[in-house]
Coordinates of C-alpha atoms and ligand atoms in Angstrom, one line a residue:
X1 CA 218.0 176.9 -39.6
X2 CA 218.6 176.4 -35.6
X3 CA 217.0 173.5 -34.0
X4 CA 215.4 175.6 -32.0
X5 CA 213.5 177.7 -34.8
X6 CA 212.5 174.0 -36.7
X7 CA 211.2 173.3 -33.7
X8 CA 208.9 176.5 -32.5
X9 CA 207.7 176.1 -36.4
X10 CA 206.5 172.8 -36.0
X11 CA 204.7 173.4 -32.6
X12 CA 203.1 176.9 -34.3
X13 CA 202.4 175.1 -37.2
X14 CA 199.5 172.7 -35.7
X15 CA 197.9 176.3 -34.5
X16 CA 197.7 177.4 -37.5
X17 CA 200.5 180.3 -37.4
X18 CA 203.4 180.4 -39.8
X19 CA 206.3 183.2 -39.3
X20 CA 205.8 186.1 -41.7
X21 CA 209.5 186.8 -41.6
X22 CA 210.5 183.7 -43.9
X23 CA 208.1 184.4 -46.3
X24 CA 208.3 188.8 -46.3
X25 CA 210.2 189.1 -49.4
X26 CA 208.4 187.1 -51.3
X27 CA 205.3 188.6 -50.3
X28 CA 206.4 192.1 -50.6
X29 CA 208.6 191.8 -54.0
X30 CA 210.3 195.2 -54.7
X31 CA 208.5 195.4 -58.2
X32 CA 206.0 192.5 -59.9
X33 CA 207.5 189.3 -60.1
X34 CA 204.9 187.4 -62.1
X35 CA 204.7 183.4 -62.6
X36 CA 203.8 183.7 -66.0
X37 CA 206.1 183.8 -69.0
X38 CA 206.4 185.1 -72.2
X39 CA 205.3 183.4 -75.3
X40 CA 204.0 183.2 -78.5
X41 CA 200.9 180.6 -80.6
X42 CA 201.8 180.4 -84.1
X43 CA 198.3 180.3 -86.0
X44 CA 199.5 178.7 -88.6
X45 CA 200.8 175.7 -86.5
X46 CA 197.8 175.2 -84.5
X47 CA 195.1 175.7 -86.7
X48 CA 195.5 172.2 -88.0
X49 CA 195.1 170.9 -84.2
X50 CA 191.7 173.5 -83.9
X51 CA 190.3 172.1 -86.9
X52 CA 191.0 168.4 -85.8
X53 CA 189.0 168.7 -82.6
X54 CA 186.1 169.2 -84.6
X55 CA 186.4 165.6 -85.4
X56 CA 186.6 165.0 -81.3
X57 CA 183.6 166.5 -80.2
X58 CA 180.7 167.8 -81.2
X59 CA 180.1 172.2 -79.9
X60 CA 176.7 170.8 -78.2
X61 CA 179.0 168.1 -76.7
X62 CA 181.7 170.2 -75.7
X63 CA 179.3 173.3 -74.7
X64 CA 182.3 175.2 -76.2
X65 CA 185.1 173.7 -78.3
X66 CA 188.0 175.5 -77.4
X67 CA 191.7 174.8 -77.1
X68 CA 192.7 176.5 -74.1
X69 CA 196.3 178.6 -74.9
X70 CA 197.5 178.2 -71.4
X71 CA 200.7 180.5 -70.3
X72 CA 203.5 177.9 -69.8
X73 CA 204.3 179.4 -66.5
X74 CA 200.6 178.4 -65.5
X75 CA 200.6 174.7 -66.7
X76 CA 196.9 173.2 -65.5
X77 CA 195.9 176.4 -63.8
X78 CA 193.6 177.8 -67.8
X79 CA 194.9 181.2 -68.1
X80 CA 197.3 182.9 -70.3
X81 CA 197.9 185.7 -67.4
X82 CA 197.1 185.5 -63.8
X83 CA 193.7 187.2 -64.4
X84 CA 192.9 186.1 -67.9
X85 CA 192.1 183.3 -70.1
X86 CA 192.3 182.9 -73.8
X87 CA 191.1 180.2 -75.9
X88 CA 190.6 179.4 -79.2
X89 CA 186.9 178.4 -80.1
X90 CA 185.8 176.8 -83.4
X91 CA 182.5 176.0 -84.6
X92 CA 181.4 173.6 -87.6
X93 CA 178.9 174.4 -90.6
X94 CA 175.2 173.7 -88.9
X95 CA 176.5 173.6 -85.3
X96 CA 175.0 175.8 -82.5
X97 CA 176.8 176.7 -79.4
X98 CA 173.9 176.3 -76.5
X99 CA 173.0 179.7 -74.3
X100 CA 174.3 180.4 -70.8
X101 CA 175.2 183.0 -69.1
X102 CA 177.8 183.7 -66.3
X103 CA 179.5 186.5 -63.6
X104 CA 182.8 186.1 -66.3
X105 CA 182.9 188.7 -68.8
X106 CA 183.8 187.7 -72.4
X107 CA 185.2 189.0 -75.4
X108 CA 185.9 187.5 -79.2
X109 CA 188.5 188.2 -81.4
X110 CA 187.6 186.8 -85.0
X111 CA 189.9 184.8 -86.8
X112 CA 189.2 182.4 -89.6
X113 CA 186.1 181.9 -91.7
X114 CA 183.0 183.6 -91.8
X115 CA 179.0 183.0 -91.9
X116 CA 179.1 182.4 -87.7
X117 CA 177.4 184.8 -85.4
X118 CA 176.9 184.9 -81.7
X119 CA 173.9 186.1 -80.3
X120 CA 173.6 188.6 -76.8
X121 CA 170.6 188.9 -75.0
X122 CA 168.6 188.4 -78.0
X123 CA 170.1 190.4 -81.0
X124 CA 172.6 188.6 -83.2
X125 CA 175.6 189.9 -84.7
X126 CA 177.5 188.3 -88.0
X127 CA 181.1 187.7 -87.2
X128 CA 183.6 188.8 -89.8
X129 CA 187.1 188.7 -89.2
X130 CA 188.6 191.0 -86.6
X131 CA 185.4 192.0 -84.9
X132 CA 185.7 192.8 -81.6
X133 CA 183.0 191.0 -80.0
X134 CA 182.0 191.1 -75.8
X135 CA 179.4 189.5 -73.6
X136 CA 179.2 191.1 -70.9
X137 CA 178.6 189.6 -67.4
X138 CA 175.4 187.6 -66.8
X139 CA 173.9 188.4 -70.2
X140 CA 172.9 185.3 -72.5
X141 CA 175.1 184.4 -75.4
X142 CA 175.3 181.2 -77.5
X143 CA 177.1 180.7 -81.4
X144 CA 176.0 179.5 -84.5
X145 CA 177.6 178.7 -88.0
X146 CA 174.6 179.4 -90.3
X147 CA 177.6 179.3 -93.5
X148 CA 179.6 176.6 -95.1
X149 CA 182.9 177.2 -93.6
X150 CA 184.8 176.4 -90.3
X151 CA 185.0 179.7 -87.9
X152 CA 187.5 180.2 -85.5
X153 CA 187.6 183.2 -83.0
X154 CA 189.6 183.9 -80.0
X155 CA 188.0 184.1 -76.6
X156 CA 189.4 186.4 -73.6
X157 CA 187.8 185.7 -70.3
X158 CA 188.3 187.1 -66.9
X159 CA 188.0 183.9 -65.2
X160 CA 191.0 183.9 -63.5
X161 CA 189.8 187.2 -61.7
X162 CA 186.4 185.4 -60.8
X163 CA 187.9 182.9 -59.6
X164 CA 190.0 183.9 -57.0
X165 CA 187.4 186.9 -55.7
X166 CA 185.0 183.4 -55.2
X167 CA 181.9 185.1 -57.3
X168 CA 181.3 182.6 -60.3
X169 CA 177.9 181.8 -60.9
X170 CA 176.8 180.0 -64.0
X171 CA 173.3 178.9 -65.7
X172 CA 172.3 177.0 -69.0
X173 CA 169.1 178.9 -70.7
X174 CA 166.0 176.8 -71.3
X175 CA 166.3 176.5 -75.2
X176 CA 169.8 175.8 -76.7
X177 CA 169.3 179.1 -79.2
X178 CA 168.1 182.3 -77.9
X179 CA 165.2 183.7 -79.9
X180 CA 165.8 186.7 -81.3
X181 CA 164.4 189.8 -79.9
X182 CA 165.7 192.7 -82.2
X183 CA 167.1 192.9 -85.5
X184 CA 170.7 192.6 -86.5
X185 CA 172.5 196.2 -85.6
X186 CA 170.1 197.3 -83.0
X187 CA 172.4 197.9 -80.3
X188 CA 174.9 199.6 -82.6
X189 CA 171.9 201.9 -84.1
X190 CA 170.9 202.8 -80.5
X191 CA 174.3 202.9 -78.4
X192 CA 177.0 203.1 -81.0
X193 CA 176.3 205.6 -83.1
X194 CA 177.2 209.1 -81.0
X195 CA 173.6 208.6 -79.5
X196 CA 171.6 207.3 -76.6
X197 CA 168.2 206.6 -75.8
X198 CA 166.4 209.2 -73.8
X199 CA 165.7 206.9 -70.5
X200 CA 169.7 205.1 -70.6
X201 CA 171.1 206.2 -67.8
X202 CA 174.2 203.8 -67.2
X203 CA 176.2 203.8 -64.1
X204 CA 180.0 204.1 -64.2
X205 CA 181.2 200.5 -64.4
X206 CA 178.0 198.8 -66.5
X207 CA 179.5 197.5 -69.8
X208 CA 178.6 198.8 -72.9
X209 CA 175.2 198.0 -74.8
X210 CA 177.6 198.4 -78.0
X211 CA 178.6 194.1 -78.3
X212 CA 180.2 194.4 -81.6
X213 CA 183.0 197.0 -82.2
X214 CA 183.3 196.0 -86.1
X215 CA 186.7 195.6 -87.9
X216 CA 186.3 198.0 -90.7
X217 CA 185.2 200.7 -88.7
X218 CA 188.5 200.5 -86.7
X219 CA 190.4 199.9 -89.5
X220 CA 189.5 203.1 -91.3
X221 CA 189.7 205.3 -87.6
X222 CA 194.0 203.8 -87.3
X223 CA 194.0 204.4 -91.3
X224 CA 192.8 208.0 -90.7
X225 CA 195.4 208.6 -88.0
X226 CA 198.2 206.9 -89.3
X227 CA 198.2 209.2 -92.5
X228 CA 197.6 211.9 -90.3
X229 CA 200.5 212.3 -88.4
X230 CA 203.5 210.5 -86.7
X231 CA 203.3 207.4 -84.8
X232 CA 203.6 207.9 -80.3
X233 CA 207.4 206.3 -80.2
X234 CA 206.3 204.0 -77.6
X235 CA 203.0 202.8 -79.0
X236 CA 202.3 203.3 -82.8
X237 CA 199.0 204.5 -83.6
X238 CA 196.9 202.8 -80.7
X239 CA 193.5 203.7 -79.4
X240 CA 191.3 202.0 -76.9
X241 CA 188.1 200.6 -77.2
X242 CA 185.6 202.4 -75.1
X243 CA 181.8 202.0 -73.9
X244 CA 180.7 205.0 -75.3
X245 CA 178.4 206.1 -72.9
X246 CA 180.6 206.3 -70.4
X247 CA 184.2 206.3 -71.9
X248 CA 185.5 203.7 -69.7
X249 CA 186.3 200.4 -71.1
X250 CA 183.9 198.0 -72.9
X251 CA 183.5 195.5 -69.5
X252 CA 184.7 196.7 -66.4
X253 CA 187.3 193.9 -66.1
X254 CA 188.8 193.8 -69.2
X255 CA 190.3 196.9 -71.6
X256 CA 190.9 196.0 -75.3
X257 CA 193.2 198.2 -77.8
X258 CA 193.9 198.0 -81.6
X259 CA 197.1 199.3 -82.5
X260 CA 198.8 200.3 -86.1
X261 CA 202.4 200.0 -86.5
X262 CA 203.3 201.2 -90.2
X263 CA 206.2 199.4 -91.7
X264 CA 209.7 199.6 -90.3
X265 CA 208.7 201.0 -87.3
X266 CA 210.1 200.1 -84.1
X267 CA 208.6 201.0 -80.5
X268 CA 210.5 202.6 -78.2
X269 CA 210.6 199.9 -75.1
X270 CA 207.5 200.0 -72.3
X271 CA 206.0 197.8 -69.3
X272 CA 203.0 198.1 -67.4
X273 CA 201.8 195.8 -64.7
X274 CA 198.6 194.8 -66.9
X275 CA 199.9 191.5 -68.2
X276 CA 198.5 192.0 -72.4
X277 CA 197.8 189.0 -74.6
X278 CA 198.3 190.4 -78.2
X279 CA 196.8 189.1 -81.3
X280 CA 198.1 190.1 -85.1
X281 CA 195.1 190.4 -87.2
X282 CA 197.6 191.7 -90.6
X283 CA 200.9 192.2 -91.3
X284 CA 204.3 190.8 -89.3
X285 CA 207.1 192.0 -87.4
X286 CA 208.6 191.0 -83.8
X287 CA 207.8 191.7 -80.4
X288 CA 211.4 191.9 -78.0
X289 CA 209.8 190.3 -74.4
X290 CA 212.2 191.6 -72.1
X291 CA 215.2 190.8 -74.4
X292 CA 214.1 187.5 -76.2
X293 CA 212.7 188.2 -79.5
X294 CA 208.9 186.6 -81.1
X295 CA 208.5 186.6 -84.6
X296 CA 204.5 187.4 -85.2
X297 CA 202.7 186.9 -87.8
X298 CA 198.6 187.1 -88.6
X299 CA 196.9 185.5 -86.1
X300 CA 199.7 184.5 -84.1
X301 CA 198.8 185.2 -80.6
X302 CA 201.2 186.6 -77.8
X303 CA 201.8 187.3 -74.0
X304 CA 203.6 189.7 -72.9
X305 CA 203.3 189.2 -68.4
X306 CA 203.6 192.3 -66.1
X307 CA 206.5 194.2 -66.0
X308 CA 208.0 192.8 -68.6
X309 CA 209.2 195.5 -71.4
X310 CA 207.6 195.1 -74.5
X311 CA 209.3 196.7 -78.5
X312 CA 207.1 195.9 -81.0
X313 CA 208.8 196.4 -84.5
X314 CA 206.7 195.8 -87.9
X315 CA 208.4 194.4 -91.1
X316 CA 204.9 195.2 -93.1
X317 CA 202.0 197.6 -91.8
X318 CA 200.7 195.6 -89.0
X319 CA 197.4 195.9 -87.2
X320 CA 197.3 194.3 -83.4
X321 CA 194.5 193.9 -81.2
X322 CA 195.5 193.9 -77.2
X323 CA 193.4 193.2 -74.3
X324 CA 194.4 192.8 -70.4
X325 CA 193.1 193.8 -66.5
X326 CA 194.0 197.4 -66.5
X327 CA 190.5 198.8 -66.0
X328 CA 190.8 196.7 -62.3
X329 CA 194.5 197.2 -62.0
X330 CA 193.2 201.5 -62.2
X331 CA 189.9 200.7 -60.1
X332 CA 191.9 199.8 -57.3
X333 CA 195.0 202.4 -57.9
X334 CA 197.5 199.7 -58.5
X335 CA 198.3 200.3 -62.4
X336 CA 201.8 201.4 -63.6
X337 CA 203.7 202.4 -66.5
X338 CA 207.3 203.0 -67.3
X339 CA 208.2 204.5 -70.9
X340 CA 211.6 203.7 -71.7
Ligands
1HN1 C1 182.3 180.6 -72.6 O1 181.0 180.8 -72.3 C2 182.6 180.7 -74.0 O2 180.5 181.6 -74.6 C3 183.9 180.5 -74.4 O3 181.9 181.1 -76.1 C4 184.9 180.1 -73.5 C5 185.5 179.4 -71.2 C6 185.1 179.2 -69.9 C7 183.8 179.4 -69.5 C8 182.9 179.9 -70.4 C9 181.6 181.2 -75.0 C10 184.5 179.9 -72.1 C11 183.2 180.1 -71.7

């Protein structure tokens, strides 16, 4: 660079002012360019370092006892994509997991173990592996493990999304364990069940009243159209969870999917600009991350980052649960998709 520009940057500099034109491209990438990279958790190798932080720390210590999976593009920055974080939460025989509430949305993925539940705004819901669990913004939530066994779930947050739009707001609730308000199933019985109450009239982007979407009710929907005709060649047999009310996803910053690939199948290759973490709730096969190859197998968790083309091959019948930003990507026009 001339003297001459050094200079005029220095002297703009202590105004304030920096020169677009060194900084355009960057700026104004020709197609996504995310930070994040690919990658892959293998359950099986972390579990052991999950179950060991229950001899750390106590849940009530912690608040939550989770091992953040962190995107190693994103090192100290607690997300998995730009706009997400993912953790994995365990909680002890007898331990409670105090009530709060917050602006970031939540959803649980269950893993390992049963007897636990998490409660929402008053109604508790057992959690059994591969329920699909949210809590929506603002609403009160806290865990328990009423059984004898460890239980391990996956969070998904949008708190990378709250965070850089500056609206996080956060508050404990007066007792550590909400009371409980309605029986177990309420919500599902009112809001889940292809009917409504007569005075619900919910606006486009509330969340669903359904919190728990339960495993072997989606199981038996990907069973039903897997044996009923052929696989899309870019997606398997995938469907979206919806609010139901409304047909628009379960929170309004987060969409989730569950996804059947039958043995042997391959996808045909895809991007989007909604970077999707992936979890593998049964079977195995490989995902190909634009070219380099993950072996998954259950449980294993994986990101695959924005624009980045994702084949998903199964060696058994595998069942995947995805979840990303598109519902704001689509809000605000920017979603794409290219089917290769
Ligand atoms: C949270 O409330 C939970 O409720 C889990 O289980 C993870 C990470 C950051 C902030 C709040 C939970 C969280 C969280």
């Amino acid at each position: 660079m001339s003297a001459q520009r050094r200079a005029y940057y220095d002297r703009i500099a202590a105004h304030g002012l920096t020169p677009l034109w060194e900084v355009l491209g960057a700026l104004v990438p020709p197609s996504p360019r995310s930070p994040a990279q690919p990658a892959l958790w293998r359950y099986a190798e972390l579990r052991q370092y999950v179950m060991e932080a229950g001899e750390v720390i106590t849940a009530e210590e912690a608040e939550r006892r989770v091992l953040i999976l962190e995107n190693p593009g994103l090192r100290g920055q607690s997300c998995i994509t730009q706009s997400l974080y993912a953790g994995l939460q365990l909680i002890l025989p007898g331990e409670v997991a105090p009530a709060h509430r917050h602006t970031q949305s939540a959803l649980r993925l269950v893993l390992d173990g049963e007897g636990a539940y998490t409660a929402v705004d008053g109604e508790r819901t057992t959690m059994r592996r591969g329920d699909f669990i949210i809590t929506p913004a603002w609403t009160f939530h806290d865990h328990g493990n009423l059984g004898d066994q460890p239980v391990v779930w996956l969070d998904g947050l949008d708190i990378p999304t709250v965070r850089f739009l500056d609206a996080g707001f956060a508050e404990k609730a007066a007792t550590h364990t909400q009371s409980v308000a309605r029986p177990e199933g309420d919500a599902l019985a009112r809001y889940g069940s292809n009917l409504l109450p007569m005075d619900y009239a919910p606006k486009p982007a509330d969340p669903t009243r359904v919190f728990v979407y339960p495993h072997d009710k989606t199981r038996v929907s990907l069973q039903a159209i897997a044996s009923a005709g052929a696989p899309d060649p870019h997606l398997g047999h995938k469907l979206r969870y919806v609010n139901p009310a409304t047909g628009a996803s379960p929170m309004p910053t987060i969409a989730a999917f569950t996804q059947w690939l039958p043995a042997g199948f391959e996808t045909r290759g895809l991007r989007s600009t909604d970077g999707t973490i992936h979890v593998c709730l049964e079977g195995e096969g490989e995902a190909e991350i634009a070219g380099t190859t993950y072996r998954y197998a259950e449980n294993d968790v994986f990101v695959v980052p924005s624009w980045h083309t994702l084949k998903l091959r199964a060696s058994r019948d595998a069942m995947l649960f995805s979840f990303s930003d598109r519902p704001v990507q689509q809000a605000l026009g920017l979603w794409r998709e290219e089917r290769l």
